[in-house]
Amino acid sequence: MESLRWWQRAVFYQIYPRSFADGNGDGIGDFVGMAARLDYLRELGVDALWLSPHYPSPFLDCGYDITDYTGVAPEYGTLDDFAAFLREAHARGLRVILDLVLNHSSDQHPWFVESRAGRDSPKRDWYVWRDPAPGGGPPNNWTSIFGGPAWTLDPATGQYYYHAFLKEQPDLNWRSPALKAAMWDAARFWLDLGVDGFRLDAIATIFEDPELRDHDLDLDMDALVDVNTLTPEQYERLMGRQSKQPGLHELMRELRALVDAYPGDRVLVGEDDDLTFHGSGEDELHLVFNFPLMRARRLTPGHVRANQALRLAALPAGAWPCNTLGNHDSPRVWSRYGDGAHDAALARLHLALLLTLKGTPFLYYGEEIGMADLQLGALEQVRDMAALHRYARLVGRGGVAPEAATRITLATTRDRCRGPMQWGAGPNAGFSPPGVATWLPVHPNAQAGVSVAAQAGDPGSLLGFYRRMLALRRATPALVAGDYEDLPEAGQGCLAFLRRGAGQACLVALSFAADAQALDLGPVGGRARLRFASAGRAEGGLVEGELALGPFEVVVAELG
Ligand code: GLC
């Protein structure tokens, strides 16, 4: 246990700065607000915070379109506010990692403004500019991940620039040594200030095929509304030449060397699930997310077993797993895994899974009180530009009626998981002062028990469960450091596994079923002492022979 690094022991909590706490009453979260909530986070029992982008941005991709890599968005505060937040977090033993967006900047970034000013601009090659195809039109048939062509013409200079995402997010050209040096300087700027590492945005798309070869997916691209609807094979054929290109691993190694030059074990977490980003296990990224776990519509014991078997076997020696069930791009845990009848029990079950699997867990703000997906009422409320582009494609090329396209957009926009944190039951849920228009509406369920204030004093609440589980993990070395050993005899309705290590052996039994389950303890020695149960069992009690599990029950017990 002692030999583990802090980021192997830590539980991370992702904060979406715009939505966490509004300190100055303008309807938008900020650093003063976040700093005032650090005690809450400490008491919750998390160890590290990941902040989604906090940089100046026109906010067309919710901050992932940056105009200054070493600044703070004015609506979030000043650099001094940031430094005070960091100091206060560190004073409470909370680490802080930032979101480093390497693939692209905003088209409003001074670098891009200069780059597009003329073909002979000294920063022309900081972005990816190409002449039109011989017969006119874009240089090739590549697609933006947010839909539509990946090339946009700049009429003034007659060339196209490349963007893997929105046209307002031009791709940076990492083959330019000067660009690379400027970006590494930006990374050092924050490391010098004392941040504990970075979550690396969209790393797969940093390089493109230098020969710009067309993709060969035989599809009517004009009719394709959303690349995420493709099968994995189709997606690979479509995007293969726009992602995971040579040079990427070398670049990650460079960045690793850069952070390793700092004291204090700074960490790099890649927004990707590809285990090759661990490199040798020591020389690229410390953590990459286990997205295949998260992306299942329903998690079943079979899915988790297969997922763990595959990923743990493929992990290079020295590398460490990392699991998450929700973030700012995906439905909220409550809504994704809920079934309408057992939502609260399912939320508990999924947290228990996340905190007992081997690896570093990442939680998403608001998950701990059961925040649900926000249902926006009108297109005008949508802030996620990618969703609005999709709407336009649905109505345009997709031929979908506007009412239906609106319904689809409101049901799928990423805004739904980015709503204001629900601190209390009062107006604006205590996120902003009463009467202020918040940047996204507050979920009405804040008035119905889904708030910190409503749950904080109640150990039986979801928040109480999160605190208990986080405390259990902290007090149970095997749950952090132990190996993972599946118990296949648990059957279909139940996932059971051992976490063995650090002088301890723990049995984790998770019922994924709405009816009673039983787990034969024979294979693990016939008996176990209860450490934790979601139902009201006496902790410390001995279970012998068979462990009976109620619907969706969670049990952690110690062997031996
Ligand atoms: C990542 C971010 C997502 C963003 C995209 C482009 O996938 O998580 O929110 O839209 O990159 O920056």
Coordinates of C-alpha atoms and ligand atoms in Angstrom, one line a residue:
M1 CA 0.0 0.0 0.0
E2 CA 2.8 2.4 1.0
S3 CA 4.5 1.6 -2.3
L4 CA 1.6 2.9 -4.3
R5 CA 1.7 6.4 -5.7
W6 CA -0.9 9.0 -4.6
W7 CA -2.8 8.7 -7.9
Q8 CA -3.1 4.9 -7.5
R9 CA -4.7 5.3 -4.0
A10 CA -6.8 8.4 -4.9
V11 CA -10.4 8.7 -5.7
F12 CA -10.9 11.6 -8.3
Y13 CA -13.9 13.8 -8.5
Q14 CA -14.5 15.7 -11.8
I15 CA -15.7 19.3 -11.4
Y16 CA -17.3 21.1 -14.3
P17 CA -16.3 24.6 -13.2
R18 CA -19.2 26.4 -14.9
S19 CA -21.7 24.3 -12.9
F20 CA -20.2 23.7 -9.5
A21 CA -20.7 26.8 -7.4
D22 CA -21.4 30.4 -8.3
G23 CA -19.4 32.6 -6.0
N24 CA -20.2 36.0 -7.5
G25 CA -23.8 35.5 -8.3
D26 CA -23.7 35.8 -12.1
G27 CA -25.3 32.4 -12.8
I28 CA -22.0 30.8 -13.7
G29 CA -19.7 28.7 -11.5
D30 CA -16.3 30.1 -10.6
F31 CA -13.2 29.6 -8.5
V32 CA -14.4 31.5 -5.5
G33 CA -17.5 29.3 -5.4
M34 CA -15.4 26.1 -5.9
A35 CA -13.0 27.2 -3.1
A36 CA -15.9 27.6 -0.7
R37 CA -17.0 24.0 -1.4
L38 CA -13.6 22.3 -0.7
D39 CA -14.6 21.3 2.8
Y40 CA -17.6 19.6 1.3
L41 CA -15.4 17.6 -1.0
R42 CA -13.0 16.7 1.8
E43 CA -15.8 15.5 3.9
L44 CA -17.2 13.5 1.0
G45 CA -13.9 11.6 1.1
V46 CA -12.4 12.2 -2.3
D47 CA -8.7 12.8 -2.7
A48 CA -8.2 14.6 -6.0
L49 CA -10.1 16.9 -8.3
W50 CA -10.1 17.1 -12.1
L51 CA -11.3 20.4 -13.4
S52 CA -12.8 20.6 -16.9
P53 CA -11.2 23.5 -18.8
H54 CA -11.0 26.7 -16.9
Y55 CA -9.3 28.8 -19.6
P56 CA -10.7 31.8 -21.5
S57 CA -13.0 30.5 -24.2
P58 CA -15.8 31.7 -26.5
F59 CA -17.5 28.6 -25.1
L60 CA -18.7 27.0 -28.3
D61 CA -17.6 23.6 -27.0
C62 CA -18.1 24.4 -23.3
G63 CA -14.6 25.5 -22.7
Y64 CA -12.8 22.9 -24.9
D65 CA -12.2 25.7 -27.3
I66 CA -9.4 27.7 -25.7
T67 CA -8.2 31.2 -26.5
D68 CA -5.4 31.4 -23.9
Y69 CA -3.7 28.3 -22.5
T70 CA -2.2 30.1 -19.6
G71 CA -5.2 32.2 -18.5
V72 CA -8.4 31.8 -16.5
A73 CA -11.8 32.4 -18.0
P74 CA -12.8 35.8 -16.7
E75 CA -16.2 34.5 -15.7
Y76 CA -14.4 31.9 -13.5
G77 CA -12.2 34.5 -11.8
T78 CA -8.6 35.6 -12.0
L79 CA -5.3 33.7 -11.9
D80 CA -5.1 34.8 -8.3
D81 CA -8.5 33.2 -7.6
F82 CA -7.1 30.0 -9.3
A83 CA -4.0 30.1 -7.1
A84 CA -6.1 30.6 -4.0
F85 CA -8.3 27.7 -4.9
L86 CA -5.2 25.5 -5.5
R87 CA -3.7 26.5 -2.2
E88 CA -6.9 25.8 -0.3
A89 CA -7.3 22.5 -2.0
H90 CA -3.7 21.5 -1.2
A91 CA -4.2 22.6 2.4
R92 CA -7.0 20.1 2.7
G93 CA -4.9 17.3 1.1
L94 CA -6.8 17.5 -2.2
R95 CA -4.8 17.2 -5.4
V96 CA -5.9 19.1 -8.5
I97 CA -5.4 18.2 -12.1
L98 CA -6.3 20.4 -15.1
D99 CA -7.7 19.6 -18.5
L100 CA -5.0 20.0 -21.1
V101 CA -6.6 20.3 -24.6
L102 CA -3.7 19.5 -27.0
N103 CA -5.6 18.7 -30.2
H104 CA -7.1 22.1 -31.0
S105 CA -7.5 25.6 -29.9
S106 CA -10.4 28.0 -30.5
D107 CA -10.4 29.8 -33.8
Q108 CA -10.4 33.0 -31.7
H109 CA -7.0 32.1 -30.2
P110 CA -4.4 34.7 -31.2
W111 CA -2.3 31.9 -32.6
F112 CA -5.0 31.0 -35.1
V113 CA -5.8 34.6 -35.9
E114 CA -2.2 35.1 -36.8
S115 CA -2.0 31.8 -38.6
R116 CA -5.0 32.5 -40.9
A117 CA -3.7 36.1 -41.6
G118 CA -1.7 34.9 -44.6
R119 CA 0.0 32.0 -46.2
D120 CA 3.4 33.4 -45.1
S121 CA 2.3 34.0 -41.5
P122 CA 5.1 32.8 -39.1
K123 CA 2.4 30.7 -37.4
R124 CA 0.9 29.3 -40.6
D125 CA 2.2 25.9 -39.8
W126 CA 0.9 26.0 -36.2
Y127 CA -2.3 24.7 -37.7
V128 CA -3.1 22.3 -40.5
W129 CA -3.6 24.2 -43.7
R130 CA -3.9 22.6 -47.1
D131 CA -4.7 23.6 -50.7
P132 CA -8.1 22.6 -52.1
A133 CA -8.3 19.3 -54.0
P134 CA -7.1 19.6 -57.6
G135 CA -10.7 20.0 -58.9
G136 CA -11.6 22.3 -56.1
G137 CA -13.3 21.5 -52.8
P138 CA -11.8 20.2 -49.5
P139 CA -8.4 18.4 -49.7
N140 CA -10.0 15.0 -48.9
N141 CA -13.2 13.4 -47.6
W142 CA -12.5 13.5 -43.9
T143 CA -15.3 14.0 -41.4
S144 CA -15.5 16.0 -38.2
I145 CA -16.3 14.0 -35.1
F146 CA -19.1 16.5 -34.5
G147 CA -20.4 15.9 -38.0
G148 CA -19.9 17.5 -41.4
P149 CA -16.6 18.0 -43.2
A150 CA -13.4 18.2 -41.3
W151 CA -12.1 21.0 -43.5
T152 CA -13.2 24.6 -43.7
L153 CA -12.2 27.0 -46.4
D154 CA -10.6 30.3 -45.5
P155 CA -11.6 32.4 -48.5
A156 CA -9.0 35.1 -47.9
T157 CA -6.1 32.8 -48.3
G158 CA -7.8 30.2 -50.5
Q159 CA -6.7 27.3 -48.2
Y160 CA -8.6 24.9 -46.0
Y161 CA -7.9 24.3 -42.3
Y162 CA -8.4 21.0 -40.6
H163 CA -10.6 20.5 -37.5
A164 CA -11.4 17.1 -36.0
F165 CA -14.2 18.8 -34.0
L166 CA -16.1 22.0 -34.6
K167 CA -14.9 24.4 -37.3
E168 CA -14.3 26.8 -34.5
Q169 CA -11.8 24.3 -33.1
P170 CA -8.9 24.2 -35.6
D171 CA -6.4 21.4 -35.0
L172 CA -3.0 22.4 -33.8
N173 CA -0.1 21.1 -35.9
W174 CA 2.1 19.1 -33.5
R175 CA 4.6 18.5 -36.3
S176 CA 5.6 22.2 -35.9
P177 CA 8.4 22.4 -33.3
A178 CA 7.5 26.0 -32.4
L179 CA 3.9 25.0 -31.7
K180 CA 5.0 22.1 -29.6
A181 CA 7.4 24.3 -27.6
A182 CA 4.6 26.8 -27.0
M183 CA 2.2 24.1 -25.8
W184 CA 4.9 22.5 -23.5
D185 CA 5.5 26.0 -22.1
A186 CA 1.7 26.2 -21.3
A187 CA 1.9 22.9 -19.5
R188 CA 4.9 24.0 -17.5
F189 CA 3.1 27.2 -16.6
W190 CA 0.5 25.2 -14.6
L191 CA 3.0 22.7 -13.3
D192 CA 5.1 25.6 -12.0
L193 CA 2.0 26.9 -10.2
G194 CA 1.8 23.5 -8.5
V195 CA -1.0 21.6 -10.2
D196 CA -0.8 17.8 -9.8
G197 CA -1.1 16.8 -13.4
F198 CA -3.4 16.8 -16.4
R199 CA -6.3 15.0 -17.9
L200 CA -5.4 15.0 -21.6
D201 CA -8.3 15.8 -23.9
A202 CA -8.9 14.0 -27.2
I203 CA -5.4 12.6 -27.6
A204 CA -6.1 10.1 -30.3
T205 CA -6.7 12.9 -32.9
I206 CA -3.5 14.9 -32.3
F207 CA -1.9 13.6 -35.6
E208 CA -3.4 12.9 -38.9
D209 CA -2.2 10.8 -41.8
P210 CA 0.5 13.1 -43.4
E211 CA -0.5 12.0 -46.9
L212 CA -4.1 12.9 -46.2
R213 CA -5.4 9.8 -47.8
D214 CA -9.2 9.6 -48.1
H215 CA -11.1 7.3 -45.8
D216 CA -12.7 4.5 -47.7
L217 CA -15.9 4.0 -45.8
D218 CA -18.6 3.5 -48.4
L219 CA -21.4 5.5 -46.9
D220 CA -23.5 8.4 -48.0
M221 CA -21.6 10.9 -45.8
D222 CA -24.1 13.6 -46.5
A223 CA -26.8 11.5 -44.8
L224 CA -24.6 10.7 -41.8
V225 CA -25.9 12.7 -38.9
D226 CA -23.8 11.3 -36.1
V227 CA -20.5 9.3 -36.3
N228 CA -21.3 7.8 -33.0
T229 CA -24.1 5.7 -34.6
L230 CA -21.5 3.8 -36.7
T231 CA -20.4 0.3 -35.7
P232 CA -16.8 0.2 -34.3
E233 CA -15.6 -1.3 -37.6
Q234 CA -17.2 1.5 -39.6
Y235 CA -15.9 4.1 -37.2
E236 CA -12.4 2.8 -37.5
R237 CA -12.6 2.8 -41.3
L238 CA -14.0 6.4 -41.2
M239 CA -11.7 7.9 -38.7
G240 CA -8.6 5.6 -38.9
R241 CA -6.6 8.1 -40.8
Q242 CA -7.5 11.0 -38.5
S243 CA -6.5 9.2 -35.3
K244 CA -3.8 7.2 -33.7
Q245 CA -1.3 8.2 -36.2
P246 CA 2.5 7.7 -35.9
G247 CA 4.2 10.2 -33.6
L248 CA 1.6 10.0 -30.9
H249 CA 3.4 7.7 -28.6
E250 CA 6.6 9.7 -29.0
L251 CA 4.7 12.8 -28.1
M252 CA 3.2 11.2 -25.0
R253 CA 6.7 10.1 -23.9
E254 CA 7.9 13.6 -24.3
L255 CA 5.1 14.9 -22.2
R256 CA 5.7 12.2 -19.6
A257 CA 9.4 13.3 -19.4
L258 CA 8.3 16.8 -19.0
V259 CA 6.0 16.1 -16.0
D260 CA 8.5 13.6 -14.5
A261 CA 11.0 16.4 -14.3
Y262 CA 8.8 18.0 -11.6
P263 CA 8.8 16.7 -8.0
G264 CA 5.7 15.3 -6.5
D265 CA 4.5 12.6 -8.8
R266 CA 2.5 14.7 -11.3
V267 CA 0.0 12.5 -13.2
L268 CA -1.2 12.2 -16.8
V269 CA -4.6 10.8 -17.5
G270 CA -5.5 10.2 -21.1
E271 CA -9.0 10.6 -22.5
D272 CA -8.8 7.3 -24.3
D273 CA -9.3 3.7 -23.5
D274 CA -6.3 2.4 -25.5
L275 CA -3.9 0.6 -23.1
T276 CA -1.1 1.2 -25.5
F277 CA -1.0 4.8 -24.1
H278 CA 0.6 3.3 -21.1
G279 CA 3.7 2.6 -23.2
S280 CA 6.0 0.4 -21.3
G281 CA 4.0 1.0 -18.2
E282 CA 6.4 3.6 -17.1
D283 CA 7.1 6.0 -19.9
E284 CA 3.7 7.3 -21.3
L285 CA 0.5 8.0 -19.5
H286 CA -0.2 7.0 -15.9
L287 CA -3.9 6.3 -16.4
V288 CA -6.3 5.8 -19.3
F289 CA -10.0 5.4 -18.8
N290 CA -11.8 2.1 -19.0
F291 CA -14.5 3.5 -21.2
P292 CA -15.8 0.1 -22.4
L293 CA -17.1 -0.4 -18.9
M294 CA -18.9 2.9 -18.9
R295 CA -20.3 2.6 -22.3
A296 CA -22.5 -0.4 -21.8
R297 CA -26.1 0.7 -21.8
R298 CA -26.7 -1.7 -18.9
L299 CA -23.9 -3.2 -16.8
T300 CA -24.4 -6.9 -16.2
P301 CA -22.1 -9.2 -14.2
G302 CA -21.1 -10.8 -17.5
H303 CA -20.1 -7.5 -19.0
V304 CA -18.1 -6.5 -16.1
R305 CA -16.4 -9.9 -15.9
A306 CA -15.5 -9.9 -19.5
N307 CA -14.3 -6.3 -19.3
Q308 CA -12.1 -6.9 -16.3
A309 CA -10.6 -10.1 -17.8
L310 CA -9.7 -8.4 -21.0
R311 CA -8.3 -5.1 -19.6
L312 CA -6.4 -6.5 -16.6
A313 CA -4.7 -9.1 -18.8
A314 CA -3.8 -6.5 -21.4
L315 CA -2.4 -4.0 -18.9
P316 CA 1.4 -3.6 -19.3
A317 CA 3.4 -4.4 -16.2
G318 CA 3.7 -1.2 -14.1
A319 CA 0.5 0.3 -15.5
W320 CA -2.6 0.9 -13.3
P321 CA -6.3 0.7 -14.2
C322 CA -8.7 3.6 -14.1
N323 CA -12.5 3.3 -14.0
T324 CA -15.3 5.7 -14.4
L325 CA -19.0 5.6 -15.0
G326 CA -19.8 9.2 -16.0
N327 CA -18.4 12.4 -17.1
H328 CA -19.3 15.7 -18.9
D329 CA -19.9 13.9 -22.2
S330 CA -22.1 11.0 -21.1
P331 CA -25.5 10.5 -19.4
R332 CA -25.5 10.8 -15.7
V333 CA -25.0 7.6 -13.7
W334 CA -28.5 8.0 -12.1
S335 CA -30.2 8.2 -15.5
R336 CA -28.0 5.8 -17.4
Y337 CA -28.2 2.9 -15.0
G338 CA -31.5 3.6 -13.4
D339 CA -34.5 1.5 -14.5
G340 CA -37.3 3.8 -13.2
A341 CA -38.1 1.3 -10.4
H342 CA -34.9 0.8 -8.5
D343 CA -33.0 3.9 -9.4
A344 CA -31.6 4.6 -5.9
A345 CA -30.5 1.0 -5.4
L346 CA -28.9 0.9 -8.8
A347 CA -27.0 4.2 -8.1
R348 CA -25.6 2.6 -5.0
L349 CA -24.7 -0.7 -6.8
H350 CA -22.8 1.2 -9.5
L351 CA -20.9 3.3 -7.0
A352 CA -20.0 0.1 -5.1
L353 CA -18.7 -1.4 -8.3
L354 CA -16.6 1.6 -9.2
L355 CA -15.0 1.8 -5.8
T356 CA -14.2 -1.9 -5.4
L357 CA -12.9 -2.7 -8.8
K358 CA -9.1 -2.6 -9.1
G359 CA -8.0 0.9 -10.3
T360 CA -8.3 4.6 -9.7
P361 CA -12.0 5.6 -9.7
F362 CA -13.2 8.9 -11.2
L363 CA -16.5 10.3 -10.0
Y364 CA -18.5 13.1 -11.7
Y365 CA -19.9 16.0 -9.7
G366 CA -23.5 15.6 -8.5
E367 CA -23.4 11.9 -8.9
E368 CA -23.2 11.6 -5.1
I369 CA -26.6 13.1 -4.6
G370 CA -28.2 11.3 -7.5
M371 CA -28.4 14.2 -9.9
A372 CA -30.3 13.1 -13.0
D373 CA -30.1 14.1 -16.6
L374 CA -31.5 17.6 -17.2
Q375 CA -34.4 17.8 -19.5
L376 CA -34.2 21.1 -21.4
G377 CA -37.5 22.5 -22.6
A378 CA -36.4 24.3 -25.8
L379 CA -33.6 24.5 -28.3
E380 CA -32.8 28.0 -27.1
Q381 CA -31.6 26.5 -23.8
V382 CA -29.0 24.3 -25.5
R383 CA -25.4 25.4 -24.9
D384 CA -23.7 22.5 -26.5
M385 CA -22.9 23.6 -30.0
A386 CA -22.2 20.1 -31.2
A387 CA -25.9 19.3 -30.4
L388 CA -27.1 22.3 -32.3
H389 CA -25.1 21.3 -35.4
R390 CA -26.5 17.8 -35.1
Y391 CA -30.0 19.3 -35.0
A392 CA -29.2 21.3 -38.2
R393 CA -28.1 18.1 -39.9
L394 CA -31.1 16.2 -38.8
V395 CA -33.4 18.8 -40.2
G396 CA -31.4 19.4 -43.3
R397 CA -29.8 16.3 -44.7
G398 CA -31.6 14.0 -42.4
G399 CA -35.0 15.2 -43.5
V400 CA -36.3 14.9 -39.9
A401 CA -39.3 17.2 -39.0
P402 CA -38.2 20.1 -36.7
E403 CA -40.3 18.9 -33.8
A404 CA -38.8 15.4 -33.9
A405 CA -35.3 16.8 -34.3
T406 CA -35.9 19.1 -31.3
R407 CA -37.0 16.2 -29.2
I408 CA -33.9 14.1 -30.2
T409 CA -31.6 17.1 -29.6
L410 CA -33.0 17.8 -26.2
A411 CA -32.8 14.1 -25.2
T412 CA -29.2 13.7 -26.3
T413 CA -27.4 17.1 -25.9
R414 CA -24.5 16.8 -23.5
D415 CA -26.0 19.8 -21.6
R416 CA -28.1 17.2 -19.9
C417 CA -25.3 16.1 -17.6
R418 CA -23.8 19.6 -17.1
G419 CA -26.5 21.2 -15.0
P420 CA -25.8 23.4 -11.9
M421 CA -24.8 21.5 -8.8
Q422 CA -27.7 21.1 -6.4
W423 CA -26.6 22.4 -3.0
G424 CA -29.9 23.1 -1.4
A425 CA -33.7 23.1 -1.9
G426 CA -34.0 26.9 -2.2
P427 CA -34.3 28.9 -5.4
N428 CA -31.5 28.0 -7.8
A429 CA -30.7 25.1 -5.5
G430 CA -28.1 27.2 -3.7
F431 CA -25.9 27.2 -6.8
S432 CA -26.6 30.9 -7.5
P433 CA -28.4 33.5 -5.5
P434 CA -32.2 33.6 -5.9
G435 CA -33.5 35.4 -8.9
V436 CA -30.3 34.9 -11.0
A437 CA -30.6 33.2 -14.3
T438 CA -28.2 30.3 -14.2
W439 CA -26.3 29.3 -17.4
L440 CA -28.3 26.1 -17.6
P441 CA -31.5 25.6 -15.7
V442 CA -31.5 23.9 -12.4
H443 CA -33.1 20.4 -12.3
P444 CA -36.5 20.7 -10.6
N445 CA -35.7 17.6 -8.5
A446 CA -33.5 19.8 -6.4
Q447 CA -36.7 20.7 -4.6
A448 CA -37.5 17.0 -4.1
G449 CA -34.6 15.7 -2.1
V450 CA -31.9 15.7 -4.7
S451 CA -29.6 18.2 -3.0
V452 CA -26.7 18.2 -0.6
A453 CA -28.7 20.0 2.1
A454 CA -31.5 17.4 1.9
Q455 CA -29.1 14.5 2.2
A456 CA -26.1 15.7 4.3
G457 CA -27.6 14.8 7.7
D458 CA -29.1 11.5 6.6
P459 CA -26.7 8.5 6.7
G460 CA -29.3 6.5 4.8
S461 CA -29.3 8.9 1.8
L462 CA -27.3 8.4 -1.4
L463 CA -24.8 11.0 -0.2
G464 CA -24.5 9.1 3.1
F465 CA -23.8 5.9 1.1
Y466 CA -21.1 7.7 -1.0
R467 CA -19.4 8.9 2.2
R468 CA -19.6 5.4 3.8
M469 CA -18.2 3.7 0.7
L470 CA -15.4 6.2 0.3
A471 CA -14.5 5.8 3.9
L472 CA -14.6 2.0 3.6
R473 CA -12.2 2.2 0.6
R474 CA -9.9 4.4 2.5
A475 CA -9.9 2.1 5.5
T476 CA -9.5 -1.2 3.5
P477 CA -6.1 -1.5 1.9
A478 CA -7.1 -4.6 -0.2
L479 CA -9.8 -2.6 -2.0
V480 CA -7.0 -0.2 -3.2
A481 CA -3.9 -2.3 -3.6
G482 CA -5.3 -5.8 -3.8
D483 CA -5.4 -8.0 -6.9
Y484 CA -8.7 -8.7 -8.6
E485 CA -9.8 -12.3 -8.7
D486 CA -13.2 -13.1 -10.3
L487 CA -15.4 -15.7 -8.6
P488 CA -17.3 -17.1 -11.6
E489 CA -19.5 -19.4 -9.5
A490 CA -21.4 -16.3 -8.4
G491 CA -23.7 -16.9 -11.4
Q492 CA -25.5 -14.5 -13.7
G493 CA -27.3 -12.2 -11.3
C494 CA -24.4 -11.6 -9.1
L495 CA -20.9 -10.3 -9.5
A496 CA -18.4 -11.5 -6.9
F497 CA -14.7 -11.1 -6.8
L498 CA -11.8 -11.1 -4.3
R499 CA -9.5 -8.2 -3.7
R500 CA -6.4 -9.8 -2.2
G501 CA -3.3 -7.9 -1.1
A502 CA -1.8 -5.6 1.5
G503 CA -2.2 -8.4 4.0
Q504 CA -5.9 -8.6 3.5
A505 CA -8.5 -10.5 1.4
C506 CA -11.8 -9.0 0.7
L507 CA -14.8 -10.5 -0.9
V508 CA -17.0 -8.1 -2.9
A509 CA -20.5 -9.4 -3.7
L510 CA -22.8 -7.2 -5.9
S511 CA -26.2 -8.3 -6.8
F512 CA -27.4 -7.0 -10.1
A513 CA -30.7 -8.7 -9.7
A514 CA -34.1 -7.5 -8.5
D515 CA -34.7 -10.9 -6.8
A516 CA -32.8 -12.7 -4.0
Q517 CA -29.4 -14.2 -4.8
A518 CA -27.2 -16.6 -2.9
L519 CA -23.4 -16.9 -3.0
D520 CA -21.8 -20.1 -1.9
L521 CA -18.8 -19.2 0.3
G522 CA -17.4 -22.7 -0.1
P523 CA -14.8 -21.7 -2.8
V524 CA -13.5 -18.9 -0.5
G525 CA -13.2 -20.9 2.7
G526 CA -16.8 -21.0 3.8
R527 CA -16.9 -17.9 5.9
A528 CA -16.4 -14.2 5.8
R529 CA -16.7 -11.3 8.2
L530 CA -19.0 -8.4 7.1
R531 CA -17.3 -5.1 6.6
F532 CA -20.0 -3.3 4.7
A533 CA -23.5 -3.9 3.4
S534 CA -26.0 -1.7 1.7
A535 CA -28.9 -3.3 3.5
G536 CA -29.1 -3.0 7.3
R537 CA -26.8 -5.8 8.4
A538 CA -24.6 -5.7 11.5
E539 CA -21.0 -4.9 10.4
G540 CA -18.5 -7.3 11.9
G541 CA -21.0 -10.2 11.8
L542 CA -19.8 -13.6 10.6
V543 CA -21.5 -15.2 7.5
E544 CA -21.0 -18.9 7.1
G545 CA -21.8 -21.3 4.3
E546 CA -23.9 -19.1 2.0
L547 CA -24.2 -15.3 1.6
A548 CA -27.8 -14.3 0.9
L549 CA -28.1 -11.1 -1.1
G550 CA -31.2 -9.0 -1.4
P551 CA -32.1 -7.1 -4.6
F552 CA -29.1 -5.0 -5.8
E553 CA -27.4 -5.6 -2.4
V554 CA -23.8 -4.7 -2.0
V555 CA -21.6 -6.6 0.5
V556 CA -18.0 -6.3 1.3
A557 CA -16.6 -8.9 3.7
E558 CA -13.2 -9.9 4.9
L559 CA -11.9 -13.5 4.6
G560 CA -9.7 -15.3 7.0
Ligands
GLC1 C1 -13.3 15.6 -25.5 C2 -14.1 16.3 -24.4 C3 -15.3 16.8 -25.1 C4 -15.0 17.8 -26.1 C5 -14.0 17.2 -27.2 C6 -13.4 18.2 -28.0 O1 -13.9 14.5 -26.0 O2 -14.3 15.5 -23.4 O3 -16.2 17.5 -24.1 O4 -16.1 18.2 -26.8 O5 -13.0 16.5 -26.5 O6 -12.5 19.0 -27.3

